[in-house]
Tab-separated table of C-alpha atoms (C1' of nucleotides) in Angstrom:
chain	number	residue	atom	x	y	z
P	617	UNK	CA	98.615	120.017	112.502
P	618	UNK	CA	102.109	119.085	111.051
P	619	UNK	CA	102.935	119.821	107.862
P	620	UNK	CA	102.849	116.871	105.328
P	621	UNK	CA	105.820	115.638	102.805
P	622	UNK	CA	104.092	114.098	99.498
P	623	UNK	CA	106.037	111.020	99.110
P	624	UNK	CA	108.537	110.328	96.031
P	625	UNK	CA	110.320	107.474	94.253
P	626	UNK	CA	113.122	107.428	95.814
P	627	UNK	CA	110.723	106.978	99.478
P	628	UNK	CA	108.286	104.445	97.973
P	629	UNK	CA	110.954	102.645	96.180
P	630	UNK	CA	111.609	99.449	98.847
P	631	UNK	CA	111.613	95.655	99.045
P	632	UNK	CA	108.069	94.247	100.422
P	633	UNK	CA	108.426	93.764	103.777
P	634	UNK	CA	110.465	96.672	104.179
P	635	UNK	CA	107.679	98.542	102.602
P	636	UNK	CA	105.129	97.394	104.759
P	637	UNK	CA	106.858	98.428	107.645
P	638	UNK	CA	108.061	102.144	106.325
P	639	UNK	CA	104.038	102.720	105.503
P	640	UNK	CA	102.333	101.661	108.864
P	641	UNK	CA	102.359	105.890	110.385
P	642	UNK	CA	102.128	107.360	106.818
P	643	UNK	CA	98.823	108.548	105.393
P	644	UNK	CA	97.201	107.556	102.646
P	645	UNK	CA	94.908	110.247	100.319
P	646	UNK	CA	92.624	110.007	97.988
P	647	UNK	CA	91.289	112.773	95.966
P	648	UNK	CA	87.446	112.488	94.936
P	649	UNK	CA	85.865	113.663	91.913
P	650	UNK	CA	84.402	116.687	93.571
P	651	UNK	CA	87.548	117.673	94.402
P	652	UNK	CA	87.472	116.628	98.053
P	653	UNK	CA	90.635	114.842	99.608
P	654	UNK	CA	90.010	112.237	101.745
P	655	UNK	CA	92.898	110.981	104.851
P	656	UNK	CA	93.699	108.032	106.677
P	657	UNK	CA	96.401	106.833	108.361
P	658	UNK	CA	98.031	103.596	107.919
P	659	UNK	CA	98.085	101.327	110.644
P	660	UNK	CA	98.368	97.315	109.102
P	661	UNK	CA	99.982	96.051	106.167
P	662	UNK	CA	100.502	92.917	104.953
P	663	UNK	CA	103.215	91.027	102.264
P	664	UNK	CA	102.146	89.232	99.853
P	665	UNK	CA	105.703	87.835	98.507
P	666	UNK	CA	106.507	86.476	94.457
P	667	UNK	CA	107.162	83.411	94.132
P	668	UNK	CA	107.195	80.915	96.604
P	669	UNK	CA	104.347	82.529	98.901
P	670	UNK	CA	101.405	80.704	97.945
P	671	UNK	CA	98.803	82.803	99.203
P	672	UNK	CA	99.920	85.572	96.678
P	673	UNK	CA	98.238	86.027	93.090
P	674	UNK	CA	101.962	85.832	91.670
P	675	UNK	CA	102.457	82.694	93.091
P	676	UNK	CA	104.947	80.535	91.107
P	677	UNK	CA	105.227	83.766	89.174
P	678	UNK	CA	102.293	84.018	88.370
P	679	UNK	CA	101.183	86.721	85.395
P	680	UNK	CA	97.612	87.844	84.146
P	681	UNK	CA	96.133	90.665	83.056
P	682	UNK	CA	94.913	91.607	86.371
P	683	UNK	CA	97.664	90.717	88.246
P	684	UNK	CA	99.729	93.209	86.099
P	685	UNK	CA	100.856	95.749	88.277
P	686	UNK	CA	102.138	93.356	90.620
P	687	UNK	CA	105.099	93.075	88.756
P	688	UNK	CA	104.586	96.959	87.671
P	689	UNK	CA	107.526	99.848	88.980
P	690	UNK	CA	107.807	99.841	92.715
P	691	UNK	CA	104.915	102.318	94.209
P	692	UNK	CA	102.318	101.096	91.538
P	693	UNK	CA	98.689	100.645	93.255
P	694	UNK	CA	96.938	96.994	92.736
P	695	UNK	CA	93.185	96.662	93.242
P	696	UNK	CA	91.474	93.495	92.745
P	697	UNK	CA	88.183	92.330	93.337
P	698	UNK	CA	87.148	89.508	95.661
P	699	UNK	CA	84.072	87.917	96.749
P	700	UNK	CA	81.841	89.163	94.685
P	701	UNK	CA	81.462	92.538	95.722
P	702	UNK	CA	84.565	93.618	97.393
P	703	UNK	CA	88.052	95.613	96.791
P	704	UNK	CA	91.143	95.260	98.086
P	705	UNK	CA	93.831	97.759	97.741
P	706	UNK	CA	97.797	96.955	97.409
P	707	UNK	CA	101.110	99.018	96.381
P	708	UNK	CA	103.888	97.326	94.766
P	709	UNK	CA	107.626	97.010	95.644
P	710	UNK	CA	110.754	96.602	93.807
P	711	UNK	CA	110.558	92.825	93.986
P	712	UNK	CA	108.326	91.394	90.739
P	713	UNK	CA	105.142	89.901	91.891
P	714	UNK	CA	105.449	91.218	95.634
P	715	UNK	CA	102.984	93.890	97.181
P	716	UNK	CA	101.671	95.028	99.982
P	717	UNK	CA	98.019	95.104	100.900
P	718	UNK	CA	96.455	97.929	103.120
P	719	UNK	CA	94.676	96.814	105.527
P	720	UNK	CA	93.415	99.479	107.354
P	721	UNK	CA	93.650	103.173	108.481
P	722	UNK	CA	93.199	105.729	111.213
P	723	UNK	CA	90.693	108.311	109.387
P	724	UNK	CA	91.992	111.494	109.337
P	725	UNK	CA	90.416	113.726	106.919
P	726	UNK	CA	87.131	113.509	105.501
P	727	UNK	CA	85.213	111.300	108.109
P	728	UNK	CA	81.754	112.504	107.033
P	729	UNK	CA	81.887	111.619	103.728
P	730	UNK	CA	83.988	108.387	104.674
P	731	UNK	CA	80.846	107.742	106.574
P	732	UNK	CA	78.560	108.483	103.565
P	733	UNK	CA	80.476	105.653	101.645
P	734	UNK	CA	80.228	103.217	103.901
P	735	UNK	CA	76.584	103.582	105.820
P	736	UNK	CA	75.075	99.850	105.651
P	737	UNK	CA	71.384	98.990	106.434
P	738	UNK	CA	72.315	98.872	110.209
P	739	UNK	CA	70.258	101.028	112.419
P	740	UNK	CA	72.916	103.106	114.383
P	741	UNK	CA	75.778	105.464	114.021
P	742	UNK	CA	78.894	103.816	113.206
P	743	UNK	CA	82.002	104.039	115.261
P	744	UNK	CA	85.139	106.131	114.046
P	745	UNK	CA	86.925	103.098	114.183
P	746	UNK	CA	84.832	101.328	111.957
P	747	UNK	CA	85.344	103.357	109.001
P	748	UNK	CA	88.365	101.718	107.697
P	749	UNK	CA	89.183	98.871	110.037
P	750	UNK	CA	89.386	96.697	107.448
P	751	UNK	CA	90.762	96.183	103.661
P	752	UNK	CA	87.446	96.518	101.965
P	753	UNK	CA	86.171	98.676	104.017
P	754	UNK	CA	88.872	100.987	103.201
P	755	UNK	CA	88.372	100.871	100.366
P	756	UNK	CA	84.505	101.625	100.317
P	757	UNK	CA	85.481	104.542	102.646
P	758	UNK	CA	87.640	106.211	100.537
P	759	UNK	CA	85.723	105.340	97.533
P	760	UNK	CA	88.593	103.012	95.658
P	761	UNK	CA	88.042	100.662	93.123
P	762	UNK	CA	89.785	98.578	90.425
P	763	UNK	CA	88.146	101.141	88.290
P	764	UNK	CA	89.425	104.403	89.675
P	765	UNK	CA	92.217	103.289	91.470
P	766	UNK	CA	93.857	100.576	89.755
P	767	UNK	CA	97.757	100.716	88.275
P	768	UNK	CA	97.997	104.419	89.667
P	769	UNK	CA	101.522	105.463	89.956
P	770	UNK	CA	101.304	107.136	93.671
P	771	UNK	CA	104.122	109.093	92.823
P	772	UNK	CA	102.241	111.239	90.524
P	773	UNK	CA	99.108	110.396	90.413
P	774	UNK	CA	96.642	113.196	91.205
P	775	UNK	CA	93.754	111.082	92.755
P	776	UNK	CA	95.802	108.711	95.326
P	777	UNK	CA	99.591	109.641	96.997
P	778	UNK	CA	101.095	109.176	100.301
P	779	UNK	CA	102.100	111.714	102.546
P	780	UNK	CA	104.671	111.622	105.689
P	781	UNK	CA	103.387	114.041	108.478
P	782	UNK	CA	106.607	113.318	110.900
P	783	UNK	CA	104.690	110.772	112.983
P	784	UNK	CA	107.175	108.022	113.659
P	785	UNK	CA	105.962	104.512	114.531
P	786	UNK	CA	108.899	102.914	116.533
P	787	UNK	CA	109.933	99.657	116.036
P	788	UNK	CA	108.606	98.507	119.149
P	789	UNK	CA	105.415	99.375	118.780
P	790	UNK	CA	104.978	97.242	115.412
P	791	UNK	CA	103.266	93.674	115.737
P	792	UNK	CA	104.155	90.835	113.635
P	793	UNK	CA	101.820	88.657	113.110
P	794	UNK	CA	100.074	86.298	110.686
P	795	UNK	CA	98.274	87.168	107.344
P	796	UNK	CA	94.254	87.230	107.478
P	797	UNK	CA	92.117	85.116	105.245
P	798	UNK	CA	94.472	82.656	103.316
P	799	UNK	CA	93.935	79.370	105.235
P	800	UNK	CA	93.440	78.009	102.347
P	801	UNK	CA	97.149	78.677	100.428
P	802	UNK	CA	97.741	75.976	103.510
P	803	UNK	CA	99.476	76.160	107.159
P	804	UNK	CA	103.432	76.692	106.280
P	805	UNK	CA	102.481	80.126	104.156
P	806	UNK	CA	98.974	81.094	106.418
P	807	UNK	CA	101.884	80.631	109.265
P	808	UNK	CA	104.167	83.181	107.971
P	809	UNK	CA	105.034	86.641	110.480
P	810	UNK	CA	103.909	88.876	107.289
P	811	UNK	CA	101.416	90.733	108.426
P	812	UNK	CA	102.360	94.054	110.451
P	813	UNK	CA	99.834	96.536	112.260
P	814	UNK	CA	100.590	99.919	115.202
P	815	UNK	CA	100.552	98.002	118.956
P	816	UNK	CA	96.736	98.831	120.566
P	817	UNK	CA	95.759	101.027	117.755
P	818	UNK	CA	91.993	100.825	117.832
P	819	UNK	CA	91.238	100.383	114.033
P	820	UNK	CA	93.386	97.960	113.327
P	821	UNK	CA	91.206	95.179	111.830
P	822	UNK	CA	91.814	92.479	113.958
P	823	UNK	CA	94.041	92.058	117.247
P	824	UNK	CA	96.600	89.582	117.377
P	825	UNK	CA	97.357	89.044	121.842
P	826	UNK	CA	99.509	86.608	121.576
P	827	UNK	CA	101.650	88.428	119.367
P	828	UNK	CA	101.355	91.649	121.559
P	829	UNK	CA	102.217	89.638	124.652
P	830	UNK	CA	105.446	88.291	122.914
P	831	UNK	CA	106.208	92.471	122.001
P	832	UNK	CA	106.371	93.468	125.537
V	1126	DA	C1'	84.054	88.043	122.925
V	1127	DC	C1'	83.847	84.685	119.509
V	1128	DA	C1'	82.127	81.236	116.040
V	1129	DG	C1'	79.360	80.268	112.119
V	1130	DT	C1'	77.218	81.616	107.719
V	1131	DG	C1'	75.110	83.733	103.508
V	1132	DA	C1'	75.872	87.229	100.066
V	1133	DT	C1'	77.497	87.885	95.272
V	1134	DT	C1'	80.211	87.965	90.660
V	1135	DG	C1'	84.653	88.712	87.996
V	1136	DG	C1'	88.549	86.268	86.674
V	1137	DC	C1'	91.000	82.281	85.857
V	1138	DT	C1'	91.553	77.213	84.544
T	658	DG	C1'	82.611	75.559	86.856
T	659	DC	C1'	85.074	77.022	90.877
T	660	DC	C1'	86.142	80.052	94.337
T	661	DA	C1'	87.999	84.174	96.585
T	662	DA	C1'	93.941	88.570	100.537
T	663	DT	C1'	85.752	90.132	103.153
T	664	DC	C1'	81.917	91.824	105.569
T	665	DA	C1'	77.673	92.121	108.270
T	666	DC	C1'	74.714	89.716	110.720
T	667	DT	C1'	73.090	86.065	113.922
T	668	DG	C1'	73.315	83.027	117.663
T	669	DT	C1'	75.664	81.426	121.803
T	670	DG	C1'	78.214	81.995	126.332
DNA sequence: ACAGTGATTGGCT
DNA sequence: GCCAATCACTGTG
């Protein structure tokens, strides 16, 4: 296995979209209370811009309590909780009120216990790529919450960094598509090319052909 | 493969 | 009081 580069500020220190492109290859870890370290590799991101983006929780700028580290230093995590019982997990850039949100990941390191986290009720083994094919499932994978996760500086935090292994995701190989779930913030921002994910990868979280067929 | 739907509760207005 | 940056499950083709 290649040897792995913790990432820095001056690496995690980008404007959003720029961001979500630079982490789709690098790997995420997370370090459990027993001391375990649990790996995935990033394969979709998404922007969620300041401002003007009206599917973003800093929309028209925005600001409350749990939207703080939005606007926090640039590689500051944001977890918030959705639906009722559900987490999703987002890093910060240098631009106030913009993030990106971690879709999913390639497991790495760690599967069994991944697969601990997220059993469900449904007779049957679950696929590898169902582990983290999916923001909150991620996030139930690698056990990440707004409680133990949230406004983590992944520079030196010692439960949550990113690492850079040397595998390169070309340009080429990077779909643009649109963001998941935000119908409702209305067609002009749902229509937006913000959302980015590794060409074929098989735990991305959902497939965009179109987009693909445009790539080639 | 894809569409439709219920679950479930914290945070914001 | 409203509703969400989702998921798992069910039914249909």
């Amino acid at each position: 296995m290649a040897e792995s580069r913790r990432l820095g500020k001056a690496d995690l220190t980008l404007p959003c979209k720029e961001m979500a492109h630079y982490l789709l290859g690098k790997i995420l870890a997370r370090k459990l209370d027993n001391g375990a370290v649990l790996k995935g590799r990033i394969v979709e991101t998404e922007c969620y811009l300041g401002g003007e983006d009206k599917a973003s929780h800093s929309y028209n700028g925005r600001q409350t309590p749990g939207n703080e580290p939005m606007y926090m230093p640039s590689g500051t995590t944001y977890v918030y909780f959705t639906y009722g019982m559900y987490f999703c997990f987002n890093i910060s850039s240098i631009e106030p009120g913009a993030v990106v949100l971690i879709r999913a990941a390639e497991p790495l390191q760690g599967l069994e216990t991944m697969a601990k986290f997220r059993s469900v009720k449904k007779k049957g083994v679950l696929k590898e790529t169902e582990l983290c094919n999916g923001p909150s499932k991620l996030c139930i994978a690698m056990n990440m919450t707004k409680q133990n996760c949230n406004k983590m500086d992944l520079c030196e935090s010692e439960v949550l960094w990113i690492e850079d292994d040397g595998g390169k995701v070309e340009e080429k190989e990077i779909v643009i598509s649109t963001r998941i779930g935000i119908a409702s913030a209305g067609e002009e921002w749902a229509g937006k090319p913000l959302r980015f994910y590794v060409l074929s990868n098989p735990h991305v979280s959902k497939r965009d052909k179109k987009a693909e067929r445009e790539l080639s």
